[in-house]
């Protein structure tokens, strides 16, 4: 993610997708109003190496002016990745699961120990409900909800992937896209409402992933894209295919 962001140039349209479990840990640097940091759960999480919302924000702040980063976050409490999702009364079967991993006291201690060996973070302002400049944050659920998966595939990812390429071709705005996705996810029967983090003025009512550019695809733009597709179509096609192959599994 850091390489993706720091190698970008003005005019670049970037996309980052996370489909997997999220969790909550005590805020150790005092920037969260509710006293908790939210985290992604990587494969080596038992070592304490959780990826915090603070870590992600530090990367996003390195986005060059004029570049845009669109986030597809399919995990619990992903509305701003800033609050804990309380327990809900939804029936969860062996096929339907919440994308939340509660940590044991042992994991909490491992997290504290891991963080104690890292350089002291810069002083941060209180976490904001506004997205950072250049960042479009599309989330699987609201702050007080869980994200759900069926047979390991995230509801949000499955629905968003199916709608992605067509939304770009139609130059659908980020707001219209997430509204359409939210309506489809609601029809799946779980208490999960996808949303978009509040955008800075400059990013409001802008087309998803920049929309259709009209520039023909050049060799290497997107192998496997339909013949005659524009560059933006090709990028959307490649992203949609990658997400389809991943299947939202995590």
Short mmCIF file of C-alpha atoms in Angstrom, two decimals, residues 36 124 226:
data_model
loop_
_atom_site.label_atom_id
_atom_site.label_comp_id
_atom_site.label_asym_id
_atom_site.label_seq_id
_atom_site.Cartn_x
_atom_site.Cartn_y
_atom_site.Cartn_z
CA UNK A 36 -10.16 2.37 20.77
CA UNK A 124 -1.94 13.09 15.80
CA UNK A 226 -12.57 -6.28 -23.87
#
